[in-house]
Tab-separated table of C-alpha atoms in Angstrom:
chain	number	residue	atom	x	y	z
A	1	UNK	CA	165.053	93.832	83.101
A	2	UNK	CA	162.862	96.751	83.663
A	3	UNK	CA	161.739	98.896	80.616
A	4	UNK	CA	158.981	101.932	80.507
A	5	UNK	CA	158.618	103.698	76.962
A	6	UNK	CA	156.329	106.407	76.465
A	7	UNK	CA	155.999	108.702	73.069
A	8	UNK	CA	152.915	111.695	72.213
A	9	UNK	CA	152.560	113.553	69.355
A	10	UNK	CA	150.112	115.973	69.437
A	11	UNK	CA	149.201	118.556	65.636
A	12	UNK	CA	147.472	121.408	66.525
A	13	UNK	CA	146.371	121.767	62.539
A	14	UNK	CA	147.937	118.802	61.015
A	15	UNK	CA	148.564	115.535	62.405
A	16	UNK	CA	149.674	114.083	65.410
A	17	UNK	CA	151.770	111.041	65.594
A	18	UNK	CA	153.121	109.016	68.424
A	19	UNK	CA	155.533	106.312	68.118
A	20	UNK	CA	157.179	103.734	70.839
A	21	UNK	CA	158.773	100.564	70.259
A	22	UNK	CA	160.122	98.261	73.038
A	23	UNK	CA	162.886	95.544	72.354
A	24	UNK	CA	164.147	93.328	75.082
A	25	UNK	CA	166.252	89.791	74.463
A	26	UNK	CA	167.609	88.403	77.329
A	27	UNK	CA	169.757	85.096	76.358
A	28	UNK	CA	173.025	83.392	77.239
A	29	UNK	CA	174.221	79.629	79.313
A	30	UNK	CA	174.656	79.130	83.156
A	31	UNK	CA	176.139	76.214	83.608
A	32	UNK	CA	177.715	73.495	86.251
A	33	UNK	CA	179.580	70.292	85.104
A	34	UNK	CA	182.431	67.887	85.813
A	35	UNK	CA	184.121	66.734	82.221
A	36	UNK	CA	186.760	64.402	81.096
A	37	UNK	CA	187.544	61.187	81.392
A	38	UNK	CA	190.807	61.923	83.229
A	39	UNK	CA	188.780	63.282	85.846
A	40	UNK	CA	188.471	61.666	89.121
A	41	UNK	CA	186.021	62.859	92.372
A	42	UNK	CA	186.236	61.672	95.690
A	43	UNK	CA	183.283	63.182	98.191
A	44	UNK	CA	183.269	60.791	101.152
A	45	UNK	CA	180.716	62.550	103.527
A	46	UNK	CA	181.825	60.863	106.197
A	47	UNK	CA	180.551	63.976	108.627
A	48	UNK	CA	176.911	63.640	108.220
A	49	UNK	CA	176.718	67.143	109.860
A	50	UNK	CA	179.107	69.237	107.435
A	51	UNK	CA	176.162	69.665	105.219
A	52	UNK	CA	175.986	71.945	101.445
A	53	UNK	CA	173.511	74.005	101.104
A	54	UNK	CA	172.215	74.543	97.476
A	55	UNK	CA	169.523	75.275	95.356
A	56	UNK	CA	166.893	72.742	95.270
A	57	UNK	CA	165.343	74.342	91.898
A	58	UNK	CA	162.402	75.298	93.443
A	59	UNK	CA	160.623	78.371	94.074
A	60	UNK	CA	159.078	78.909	97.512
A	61	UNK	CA	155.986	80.375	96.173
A	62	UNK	CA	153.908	80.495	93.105
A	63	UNK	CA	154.156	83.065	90.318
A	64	UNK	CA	150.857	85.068	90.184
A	65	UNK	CA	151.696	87.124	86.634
A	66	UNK	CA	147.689	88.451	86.662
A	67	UNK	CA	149.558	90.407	89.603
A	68	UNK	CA	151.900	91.939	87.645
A	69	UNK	CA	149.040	93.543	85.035
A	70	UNK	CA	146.847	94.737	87.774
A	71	UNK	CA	147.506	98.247	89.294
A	72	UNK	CA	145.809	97.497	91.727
A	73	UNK	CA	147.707	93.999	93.165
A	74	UNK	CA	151.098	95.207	91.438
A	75	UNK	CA	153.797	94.016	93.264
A	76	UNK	CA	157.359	93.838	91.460
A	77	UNK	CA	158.578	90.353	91.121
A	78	UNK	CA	161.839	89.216	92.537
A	79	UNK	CA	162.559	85.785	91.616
A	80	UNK	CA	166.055	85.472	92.831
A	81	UNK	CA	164.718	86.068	96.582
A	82	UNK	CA	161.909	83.308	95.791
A	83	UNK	CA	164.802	80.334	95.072
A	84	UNK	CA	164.449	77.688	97.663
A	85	UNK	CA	167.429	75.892	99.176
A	86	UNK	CA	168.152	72.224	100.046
A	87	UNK	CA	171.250	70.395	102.277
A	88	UNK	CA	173.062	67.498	101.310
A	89	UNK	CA	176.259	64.858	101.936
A	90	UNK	CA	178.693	64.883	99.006
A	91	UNK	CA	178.800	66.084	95.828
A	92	UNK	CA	176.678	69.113	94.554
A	93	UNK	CA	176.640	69.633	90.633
A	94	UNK	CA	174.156	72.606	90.486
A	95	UNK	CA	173.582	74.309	88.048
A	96	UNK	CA	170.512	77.451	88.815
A	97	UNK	CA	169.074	80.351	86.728
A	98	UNK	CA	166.426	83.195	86.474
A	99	UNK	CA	165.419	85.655	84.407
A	100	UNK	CA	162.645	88.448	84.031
A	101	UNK	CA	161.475	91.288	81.907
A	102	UNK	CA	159.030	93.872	82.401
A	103	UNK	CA	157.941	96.168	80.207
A	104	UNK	CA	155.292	99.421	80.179
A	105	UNK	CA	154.841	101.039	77.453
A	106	UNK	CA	152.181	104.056	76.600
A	107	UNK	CA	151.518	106.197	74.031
A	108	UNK	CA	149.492	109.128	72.551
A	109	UNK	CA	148.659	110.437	69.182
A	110	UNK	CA	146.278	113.371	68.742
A	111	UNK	CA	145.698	115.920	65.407
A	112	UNK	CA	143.279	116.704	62.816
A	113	UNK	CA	144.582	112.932	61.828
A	114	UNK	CA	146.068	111.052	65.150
A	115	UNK	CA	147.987	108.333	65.238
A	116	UNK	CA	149.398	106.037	67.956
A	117	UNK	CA	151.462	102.625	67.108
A	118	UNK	CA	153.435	101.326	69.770
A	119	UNK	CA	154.925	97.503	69.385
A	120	UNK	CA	156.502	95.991	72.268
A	121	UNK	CA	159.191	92.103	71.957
A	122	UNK	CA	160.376	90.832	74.453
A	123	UNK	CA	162.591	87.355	74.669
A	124	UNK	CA	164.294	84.763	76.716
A	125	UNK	CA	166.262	82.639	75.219
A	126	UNK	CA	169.616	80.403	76.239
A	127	UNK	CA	170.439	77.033	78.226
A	128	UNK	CA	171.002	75.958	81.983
A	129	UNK	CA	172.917	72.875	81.701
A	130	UNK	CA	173.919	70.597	85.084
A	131	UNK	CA	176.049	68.082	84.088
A	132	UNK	CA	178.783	65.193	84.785
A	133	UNK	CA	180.308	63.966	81.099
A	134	UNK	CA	182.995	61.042	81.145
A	135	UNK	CA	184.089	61.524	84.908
A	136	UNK	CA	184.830	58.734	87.702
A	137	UNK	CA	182.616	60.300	90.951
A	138	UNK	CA	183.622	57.999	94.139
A	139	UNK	CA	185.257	55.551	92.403
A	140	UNK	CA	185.631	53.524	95.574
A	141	UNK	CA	182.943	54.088	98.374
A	142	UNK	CA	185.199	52.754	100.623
A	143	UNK	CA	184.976	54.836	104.350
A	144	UNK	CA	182.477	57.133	103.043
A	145	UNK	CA	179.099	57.716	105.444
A	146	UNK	CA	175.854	56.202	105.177
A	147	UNK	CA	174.556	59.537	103.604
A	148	UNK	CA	176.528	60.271	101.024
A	149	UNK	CA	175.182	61.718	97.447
A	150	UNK	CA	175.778	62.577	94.428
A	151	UNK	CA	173.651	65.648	93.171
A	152	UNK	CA	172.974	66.799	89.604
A	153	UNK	CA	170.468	69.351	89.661
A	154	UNK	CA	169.521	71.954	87.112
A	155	UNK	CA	166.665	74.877	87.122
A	156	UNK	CA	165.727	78.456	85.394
A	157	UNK	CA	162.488	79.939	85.860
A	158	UNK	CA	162.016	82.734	83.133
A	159	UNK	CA	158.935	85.136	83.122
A	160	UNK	CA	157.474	87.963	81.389
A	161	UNK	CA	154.873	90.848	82.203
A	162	UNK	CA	154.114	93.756	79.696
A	163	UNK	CA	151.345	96.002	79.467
A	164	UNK	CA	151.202	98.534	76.425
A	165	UNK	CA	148.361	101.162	75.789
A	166	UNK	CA	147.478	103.508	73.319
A	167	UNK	CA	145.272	106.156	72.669
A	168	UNK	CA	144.401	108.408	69.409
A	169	UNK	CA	142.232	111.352	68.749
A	170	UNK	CA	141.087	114.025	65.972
A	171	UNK	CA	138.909	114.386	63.171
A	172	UNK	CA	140.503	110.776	61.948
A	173	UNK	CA	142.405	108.450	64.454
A	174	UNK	CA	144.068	105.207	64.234
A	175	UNK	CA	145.470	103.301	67.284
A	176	UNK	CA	147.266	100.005	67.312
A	177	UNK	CA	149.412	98.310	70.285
A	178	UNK	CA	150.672	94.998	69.542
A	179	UNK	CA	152.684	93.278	72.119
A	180	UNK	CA	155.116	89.901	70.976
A	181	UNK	CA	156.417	87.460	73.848
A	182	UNK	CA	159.100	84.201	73.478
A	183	UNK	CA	160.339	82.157	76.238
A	184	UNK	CA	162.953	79.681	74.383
A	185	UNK	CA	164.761	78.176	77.534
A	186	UNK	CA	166.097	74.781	77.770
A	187	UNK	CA	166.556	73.261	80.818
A	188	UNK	CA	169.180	69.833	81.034
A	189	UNK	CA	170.415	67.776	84.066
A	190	UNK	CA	172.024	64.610	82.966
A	191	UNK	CA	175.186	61.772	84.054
A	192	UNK	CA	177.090	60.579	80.427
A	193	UNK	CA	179.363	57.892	80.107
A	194	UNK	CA	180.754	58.284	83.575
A	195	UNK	CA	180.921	56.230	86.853
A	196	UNK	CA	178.881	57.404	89.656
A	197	UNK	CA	178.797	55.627	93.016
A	198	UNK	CA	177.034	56.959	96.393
A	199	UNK	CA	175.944	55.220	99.359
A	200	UNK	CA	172.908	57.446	99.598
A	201	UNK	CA	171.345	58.243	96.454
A	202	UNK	CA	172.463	59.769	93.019
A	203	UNK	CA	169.959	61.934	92.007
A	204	UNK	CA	169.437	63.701	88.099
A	205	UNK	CA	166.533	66.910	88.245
A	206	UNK	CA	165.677	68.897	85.978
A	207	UNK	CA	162.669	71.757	86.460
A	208	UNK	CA	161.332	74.948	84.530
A	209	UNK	CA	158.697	77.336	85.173
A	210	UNK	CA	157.794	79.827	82.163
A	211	UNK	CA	154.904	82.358	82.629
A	212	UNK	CA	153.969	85.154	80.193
A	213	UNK	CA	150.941	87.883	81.004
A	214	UNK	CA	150.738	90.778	78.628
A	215	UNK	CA	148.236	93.574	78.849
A	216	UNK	CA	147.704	95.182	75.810
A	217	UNK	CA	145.319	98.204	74.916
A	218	UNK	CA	144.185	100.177	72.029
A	219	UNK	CA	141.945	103.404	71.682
A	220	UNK	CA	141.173	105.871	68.959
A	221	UNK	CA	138.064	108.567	68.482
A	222	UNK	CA	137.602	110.903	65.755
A	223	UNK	CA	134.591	112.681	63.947
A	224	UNK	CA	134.894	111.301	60.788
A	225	UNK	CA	136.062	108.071	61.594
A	226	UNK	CA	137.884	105.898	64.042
A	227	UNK	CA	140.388	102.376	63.858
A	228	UNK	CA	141.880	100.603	66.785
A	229	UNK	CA	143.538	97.362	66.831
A	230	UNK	CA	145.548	95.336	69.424
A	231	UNK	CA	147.535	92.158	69.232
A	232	UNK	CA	149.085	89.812	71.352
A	233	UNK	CA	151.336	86.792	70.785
A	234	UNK	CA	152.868	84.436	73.362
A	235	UNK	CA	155.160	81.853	72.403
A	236	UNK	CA	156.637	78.845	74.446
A	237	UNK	CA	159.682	77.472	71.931
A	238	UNK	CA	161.565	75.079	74.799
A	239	UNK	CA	162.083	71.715	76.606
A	240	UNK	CA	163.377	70.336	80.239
A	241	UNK	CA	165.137	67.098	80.742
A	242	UNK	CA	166.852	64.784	83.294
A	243	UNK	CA	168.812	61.757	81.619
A	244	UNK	CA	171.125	59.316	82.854
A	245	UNK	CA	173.135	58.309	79.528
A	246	UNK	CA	175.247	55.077	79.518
């Protein structure tokens, strides 16, 4: 998500006031999972060259978020083309999400009294689960190849940049910008009461990256007198984990 607000108010003989507020919640589940105990897989692999290609969870470079707060390095992020991809025999349970929200906000306030508030909240919130719950995967690994896996594999990478200024001017002016961030994003990969069998490897992964950079300004001027105040809050509310559950 991409959001810019602006607002001005501007009294020629009274006062001028300018008001912006920014809300952004991003939330919901991506998920990938084999369920039930009537369920049965069979991925043999026996062709170690018909290969899947999926996400590995990574990204293939790092997330520079002082970037994205700097004119003069900005560069819009696009964290979809940064996902890294792996190969592998068998089975694939993958399970990969991302999400990002920008948001520029200014605003002006100017009058014999001048006022400028401007609040900016942004969220991300929600689950990426990976998952195989009460299922029989390869029950027999009779005729299957030497590389054979079984993959459970879960990722998001969630990041927000803001920047909000504000400016106010007269004979009295008050200027506050506060900006509020929340990344709440749980991450799970995990195997439950099921029977998994590979010749290879069984592998359970489970990986995050959360970033938050917020820019946040506040001005004011006036001839009899002057406040300006600015306030920034970043919260991390979440948790990653890879379990194999018996």
């Amino acid at each position: 998500i991409s959001l810019a607000s602006g607002g001005a108010g501007v009294g020629l003989q009274g006062a001028g006031v300018g008001v912006s507020f920014l809300v952004n919640e991003v939330g919901g589940d991506t998920q990938a999972y084999i369920d039930d105990f009537d369920t049965h897989v069979t991925a043999k692999a026996k062709n170690s060259g018909d290969q899947l290609t999926v996400n590995d969870g990574q990204l293939d470079s790092t997330v520079d978020l002082g970037q994205q707060v700097d004119l003069a390095t900005y560069n819009k992020l696009d964290l979809k083309s940064k996902k890294q991809t792996k190969q592998l025999n068998g089975l694939a349970v993958n399970a990969a999400s991302t999400q990002h929200v920008e948001a520029i906000g200014v605003n002006v306030g100017a009058g014999t009294l001048g006022v400028g508030l401007i609040e900016d909240i942004n969220t991300i919130s929600g689950n990426t689960k990976a998952y195989i719950s009460g299922a029989t995967i390869n029950g027999s690994l009779a005729d299957s190849g030497s590389t054979q896996q079984v993959d459970i594999n879960a990722s998001n990478h969630a990041y927000i940049n803001s920047f909000v200024g504000n400016v106010a001017g007269g004979q009295a002016g008050i200027g506050v910008a506060e900006d509020l961030a929340t990344v709440s994003r749980n991450v799970q990969a995990y195997a439950e009461n099921s029977t998994l069998k590979a010749r290879n490897a069984i592998n359970v992964n489970a990986l995050a990256t959360q970033g938050i950079s917020s820019l946040a300004v506040g001005g004011s001027g006036g001839t009899v007198g002057a406040l300006a105040g600015t306030a920034v809050l970043a919260q991390f509310q979440s948790y990653t984990k890879a379990t194999l559950i018996d």
